Amino acid sequence: MYLYLPVALTSINILIPVGLGLAVGLLSGLFGVGGGFLMTPLLIMFGIPATVAAATDSNQIVAASTSGTYAHWRVGNVDFKMGFHLLIGGFVGGLVGVQAIKILKAMGNADFVIKMTYVIMLGVVGSYMFIESLNAIRKSKNKGEAVKPAETKDNAFTRFLKSLPLQTRYEKSGVTHSMLLPIVFGGFVGILAALMGVGGGFLMVPVMVYILRMPMHVVVGTSLFQILFNCIEVTFLQAYTNHNVDFILAVLLLLGSTVGAQIGTVFGRKLKGEQLKIILAVIVLVVTVKIVFDLTLTPSLLLAQAGGH
Amino acid sequence: MFNVQGSKLSTLFILLICMAVLLVSGTASAKLTAKANHDHIKIDFFYHGNTVSVSGISDPGTDLVIKIASPESHEALKEKGKVGGLLWMNVGTMKFEHVSNLYSIHSTKKLDELLTPEEMAKYGIGYKAVEKQAVLDPVQNDEEKAKWFSEFIRFKEKSKLYASSIGNIETKEKDGEQSYYILTQWPYQAPPGDYLVTVYAVKDGKVVDQAESRVLVEQAGIVKTLAGMAKNKAALYGLISIVSALGAGFGVGLVFRKGGGAH
């Protein structure tokens, strides 16, 4: 059955957005990512204008992350204090990132910087997570027990972190950090996310795992909480200033994604932290390879609608 | 006396001119008519494009060209190019002036066999005529213009907004008249607006007559309400979108409560 989308000005078979929503919602519940880096290009592939695809995706992520945060909160996997501090950083970072895009556009090389940032960040994050979690899985097999990587390491970096002011205990995550740490790294992710036009979940998750040393399951729940607030803000701004949110498309997507997020949460609890990390790493690397192919192969059309990356 | 005779002569002269005009226009056209069956397409919730048939009567033995087009406007599209000789990405914006967003042309024979290039340019018939009147920016020379215009056609044809066909117009002769009929697919990608259908009767390389019909495409019902709200009540629309998403997220969360909490 086809439905007409009033803002995208196109008609779509309802199975496509519902199916896409289900798949991306599943990833959301499993890994704590919004999935914008997958959903937006897929929607464009199915004929949705780039600007509408990005804006509407943030609207449906509000639903998927509400569903996911709720499911994770019920099993005690959301660190609200940490999420709040990350949000402060992310909000400021987003504002800085938007200004950076304006400067880059004025300099005339915005697209190049954005594409390169995307490929490098995805590639580095994906490779690091893949290698690290592969090592962790090997070690745990050898020892016959799960290991807590790096938590016991006392290197110069961790000593530096401990020396920072405003140290505070994050009870749910079981870690003590300076509250400046999540604010600064949240800000860093916020800048990159604004530059790349994505929510930044796939960057925030590694920051929480490797820098903030949070347990993977709490990372997923807290990341979703943080994404929820970011996407509420983005949806409102997109609807208010750009008129790009398609309500009907968002409803079709969220029909799938809210259910997917719940299923993902249930599955996620059956997997170990290392297993979750390595699957996410593989997905990030596959997306990286796809982007590299897109960049190097001659496109079928040399003209495209304005608005997308 | 002289004056009366003079006025009679001038009246006669005017009458003769009027008869001549009537006769000339009579031989060339009188019979060409055009009608689109769906002259008012409503875009509602379940809209997935439509079919539009154009039919009418023409002089026997004339060839026909049918053009369906939206009013000329301008478009700005992202232009892809190679950076550093290796990476494809958006390198700028190409502006197209005096082009229609939707343009489809159907003819009984190949356009080149029916009309001279001058005649096609005069009436805006065929992609070549569209190219001639289009202004592209930035292009350095005609060669670059031709390259980017052909990319424009490929882009438009892919989104179903440009189309051309030869030999799909059915014609039948009966009682000294020729009736014609064509069924065209109306793409759902065509936005709301007023579209002009022009039928040209062609003989000996020239357009000898033309007739017009209109197709109005409008949004209706819930589609119209939502599209209007997104534009005119953006803050409320944004809030409704957010609240609905939050509600749906919580709602599904509650439904799955048992499943999620059991593990």
Coordinates of C-alpha atoms in Angstrom, one line a residue, chain B residues 5-234:
Chain B
Q5 CA -19.5 55.8 -52.4
G6 CA -16.2 56.0 -50.5
S7 CA -17.8 54.7 -47.3
K8 CA -19.5 51.8 -49.1
L9 CA -16.2 50.8 -50.6
S10 CA -14.4 50.8 -47.3
T11 CA -17.2 48.7 -45.7
L12 CA -16.9 46.2 -48.6
F13 CA -13.1 46.2 -48.1
I14 CA -13.4 45.4 -44.4
L15 CA -15.9 42.7 -45.1
L16 CA -13.6 41.1 -47.6
I17 CA -10.7 41.1 -45.1
C18 CA -12.9 39.5 -42.5
M19 CA -14.0 36.8 -44.8
A20 CA -10.4 36.2 -45.9
V21 CA -9.3 35.9 -42.2
L22 CA -12.1 33.4 -41.5
L23 CA -11.3 31.4 -44.6
V24 CA -7.6 31.2 -43.8
S25 CA -8.1 30.2 -40.1
G26 CA -10.8 27.8 -41.2
T27 CA -8.6 25.8 -43.5
A28 CA -5.8 25.6 -41.0
S29 CA -7.5 24.7 -37.8
A30 CA -11.2 24.7 -37.0
K31 CA -11.1 21.1 -36.1
L32 CA -8.2 20.7 -33.7
T33 CA -9.4 20.1 -30.2
A34 CA -7.7 18.9 -27.1
K35 CA -9.1 17.5 -23.8
A36 CA -7.4 16.0 -20.8
N37 CA -9.6 13.5 -19.0
H38 CA -8.2 14.4 -15.6
D39 CA -8.0 18.1 -15.5
H40 CA -8.1 18.3 -11.8
I41 CA -5.8 15.8 -9.9
K42 CA -6.2 15.7 -6.2
I43 CA -3.3 14.6 -4.1
D44 CA -4.8 12.8 -1.2
F45 CA -3.5 10.4 1.5
F46 CA -3.3 7.4 -0.9
Y47 CA -2.1 9.2 -4.0
H48 CA 0.4 7.3 -6.0
G49 CA 0.4 9.2 -9.3
N50 CA -2.4 9.0 -11.9
T51 CA -3.0 8.5 -15.6
V52 CA -3.9 11.4 -17.8
S53 CA -5.3 10.8 -21.3
V54 CA -5.3 13.5 -23.9
S55 CA -7.8 13.2 -26.8
G56 CA -9.4 15.3 -29.5
I57 CA -10.0 15.7 -33.1
S58 CA -7.6 17.0 -35.8
D59 CA -7.6 17.4 -39.6
P60 CA -7.0 14.1 -41.4
G61 CA -3.5 13.4 -42.4
T62 CA -1.9 15.8 -39.9
D63 CA 0.8 14.6 -37.5
L64 CA 0.5 15.5 -33.9
V65 CA 2.8 16.6 -31.1
I66 CA 1.6 16.7 -27.5
K67 CA 3.5 18.7 -24.9
I68 CA 2.7 18.6 -21.2
A69 CA 4.7 21.1 -19.2
S70 CA 4.7 23.2 -16.0
P71 CA 5.5 26.9 -16.3
E72 CA 9.1 27.8 -16.8
S73 CA 11.0 28.5 -13.6
H74 CA 14.5 28.0 -12.3
E75 CA 16.3 25.2 -10.4
A76 CA 19.5 24.9 -8.5
L77 CA 21.1 21.5 -8.4
K78 CA 24.2 20.2 -6.7
E79 CA 27.0 19.5 -9.2
K80 CA 29.3 16.5 -8.6
G81 CA 32.9 16.5 -9.6
K82 CA 36.2 15.0 -8.9
V83 CA 38.3 16.5 -6.2
G84 CA 42.1 15.8 -6.4
G85 CA 41.4 13.6 -9.4
L86 CA 40.1 10.8 -7.2
L87 CA 37.2 11.6 -5.0
W88 CA 33.7 12.3 -6.2
M89 CA 31.8 14.9 -4.2
N90 CA 29.6 18.0 -4.5
V91 CA 31.8 20.7 -6.0
G92 CA 29.2 23.5 -6.5
T93 CA 25.7 24.5 -7.5
M94 CA 24.5 24.5 -11.1
K95 CA 21.6 26.9 -11.8
F96 CA 19.1 26.2 -14.6
E97 CA 17.0 29.2 -15.7
H98 CA 14.0 29.1 -18.0
V99 CA 13.3 25.3 -17.6
S100 CA 10.1 23.5 -16.7
N101 CA 10.0 21.3 -13.6
L102 CA 7.8 18.8 -15.6
Y103 CA 8.1 18.4 -19.3
S104 CA 6.9 15.5 -21.5
I105 CA 6.7 15.4 -25.2
H106 CA 4.8 12.8 -27.3
S107 CA 4.7 12.7 -31.1
T108 CA 3.3 10.5 -33.9
K109 CA 6.7 10.4 -35.6
K110 CA 10.3 11.3 -34.7
L111 CA 10.4 15.1 -34.0
D112 CA 13.3 15.5 -36.5
E113 CA 11.1 14.1 -39.3
L114 CA 8.1 16.3 -38.4
L115 CA 9.5 19.7 -37.8
T116 CA 12.4 22.0 -38.7
P117 CA 14.8 22.9 -35.8
E118 CA 13.6 26.5 -36.1
E119 CA 9.9 25.5 -35.8
M120 CA 10.8 23.3 -32.8
A121 CA 12.6 26.2 -31.1
K122 CA 9.7 28.6 -31.8
Y123 CA 7.2 26.4 -30.0
G124 CA 9.5 24.9 -27.4
I125 CA 9.0 21.4 -28.8
G126 CA 11.6 18.7 -27.8
Y127 CA 14.6 18.6 -25.5
K128 CA 16.7 20.5 -28.0
A129 CA 14.3 23.4 -27.9
V130 CA 14.3 23.3 -24.1
E131 CA 18.1 23.3 -24.1
K132 CA 18.2 26.3 -26.5
Q133 CA 16.1 28.5 -24.2
A134 CA 17.6 27.3 -21.0
V135 CA 20.3 29.4 -19.3
L136 CA 22.9 27.5 -17.3
D137 CA 25.2 29.0 -14.8
P138 CA 28.2 28.6 -14.4
V139 CA 29.2 27.2 -17.8
Q140 CA 32.1 28.4 -19.9
N141 CA 31.0 27.4 -23.4
D142 CA 28.4 25.6 -25.5
E143 CA 30.1 22.3 -25.0
E144 CA 29.9 22.6 -21.2
K145 CA 26.2 23.7 -21.5
A146 CA 25.4 20.7 -23.7
K147 CA 27.1 18.3 -21.2
W148 CA 25.3 19.7 -18.1
F149 CA 22.0 20.0 -19.9
S150 CA 22.2 16.3 -20.9
E151 CA 22.9 15.5 -17.2
F152 CA 19.9 17.6 -16.3
I153 CA 17.7 15.5 -18.7
R154 CA 19.1 12.3 -17.1
F155 CA 18.3 13.6 -13.6
K156 CA 14.8 14.7 -14.6
E157 CA 14.0 11.4 -16.5
K158 CA 15.2 9.4 -13.5
S159 CA 12.7 11.3 -11.3
K160 CA 10.0 10.7 -13.9
L161 CA 9.5 14.5 -14.4
Y162 CA 10.8 14.5 -18.0
A163 CA 9.6 12.0 -20.6
S164 CA 9.4 11.6 -24.3
S165 CA 7.7 9.0 -26.6
I166 CA 7.3 8.4 -30.3
G167 CA 4.3 6.6 -31.8
N168 CA 2.2 6.3 -28.7
I169 CA -0.5 8.6 -30.0
E170 CA -3.3 6.6 -31.5
T171 CA -5.1 8.1 -34.5
K172 CA -8.2 7.0 -36.3
E173 CA -9.9 8.5 -39.4
K174 CA -13.6 8.5 -39.6
D175 CA -16.1 10.7 -41.5
G176 CA -13.4 13.0 -42.8
E177 CA -12.0 13.6 -39.3
Q178 CA -9.0 12.3 -37.4
S179 CA -9.4 11.5 -33.8
Y180 CA -6.4 11.0 -31.5
Y181 CA -5.8 9.6 -28.1
I182 CA -2.8 9.1 -25.8
L183 CA -2.7 7.7 -22.2
T184 CA 0.2 9.1 -20.1
Q185 CA 1.4 8.3 -16.7
W186 CA 1.2 11.3 -14.4
P187 CA 4.1 11.0 -12.0
Y188 CA 3.5 11.3 -8.3
Q189 CA 6.8 13.2 -8.2
A190 CA 5.0 16.1 -9.9
P191 CA 4.3 18.7 -7.3
P192 CA 1.0 20.6 -6.9
G193 CA 0.6 23.3 -9.6
D194 CA -1.0 24.2 -12.9
Y195 CA 0.2 22.3 -15.9
L196 CA -0.4 23.1 -19.6
V197 CA -1.2 20.5 -22.2
T198 CA -0.6 21.8 -25.8
V199 CA -1.4 19.8 -28.9
Y200 CA 0.3 20.8 -32.1
A201 CA -1.0 19.8 -35.6
V202 CA 1.9 19.4 -37.9
K203 CA 2.1 19.4 -41.7
D204 CA 5.0 19.8 -44.1
G205 CA 7.5 20.6 -41.4
K206 CA 5.4 23.3 -39.8
V207 CA 3.0 23.7 -36.9
V208 CA -0.4 24.5 -38.6
D209 CA -2.5 24.6 -35.5
Q210 CA -2.5 24.2 -31.8
A211 CA -5.0 23.6 -29.0
E212 CA -4.6 23.7 -25.3
S213 CA -6.0 22.1 -22.2
R214 CA -5.0 22.4 -18.5
V215 CA -4.3 20.0 -15.7
L216 CA -4.5 21.3 -12.2
V217 CA -2.8 19.3 -9.4
E218 CA -3.8 20.2 -5.9
Q219 CA -3.3 18.8 -2.4
A220 CA -6.5 17.7 -0.6
G221 CA -7.7 16.4 2.7
I222 CA -5.1 15.4 5.4
V223 CA -2.2 15.9 3.0
K224 CA -3.3 19.6 2.4
T225 CA -3.8 20.1 6.2
L226 CA -0.4 18.7 7.2
A227 CA 1.5 20.5 4.4
G228 CA -0.2 23.8 5.3
M229 CA 0.5 23.3 9.0
A230 CA 4.2 22.4 8.4
K231 CA 4.6 25.8 6.6
N232 CA 2.2 28.1 8.4
K233 CA 2.1 26.8 12.0
A234 CA 5.7 25.5 12.2

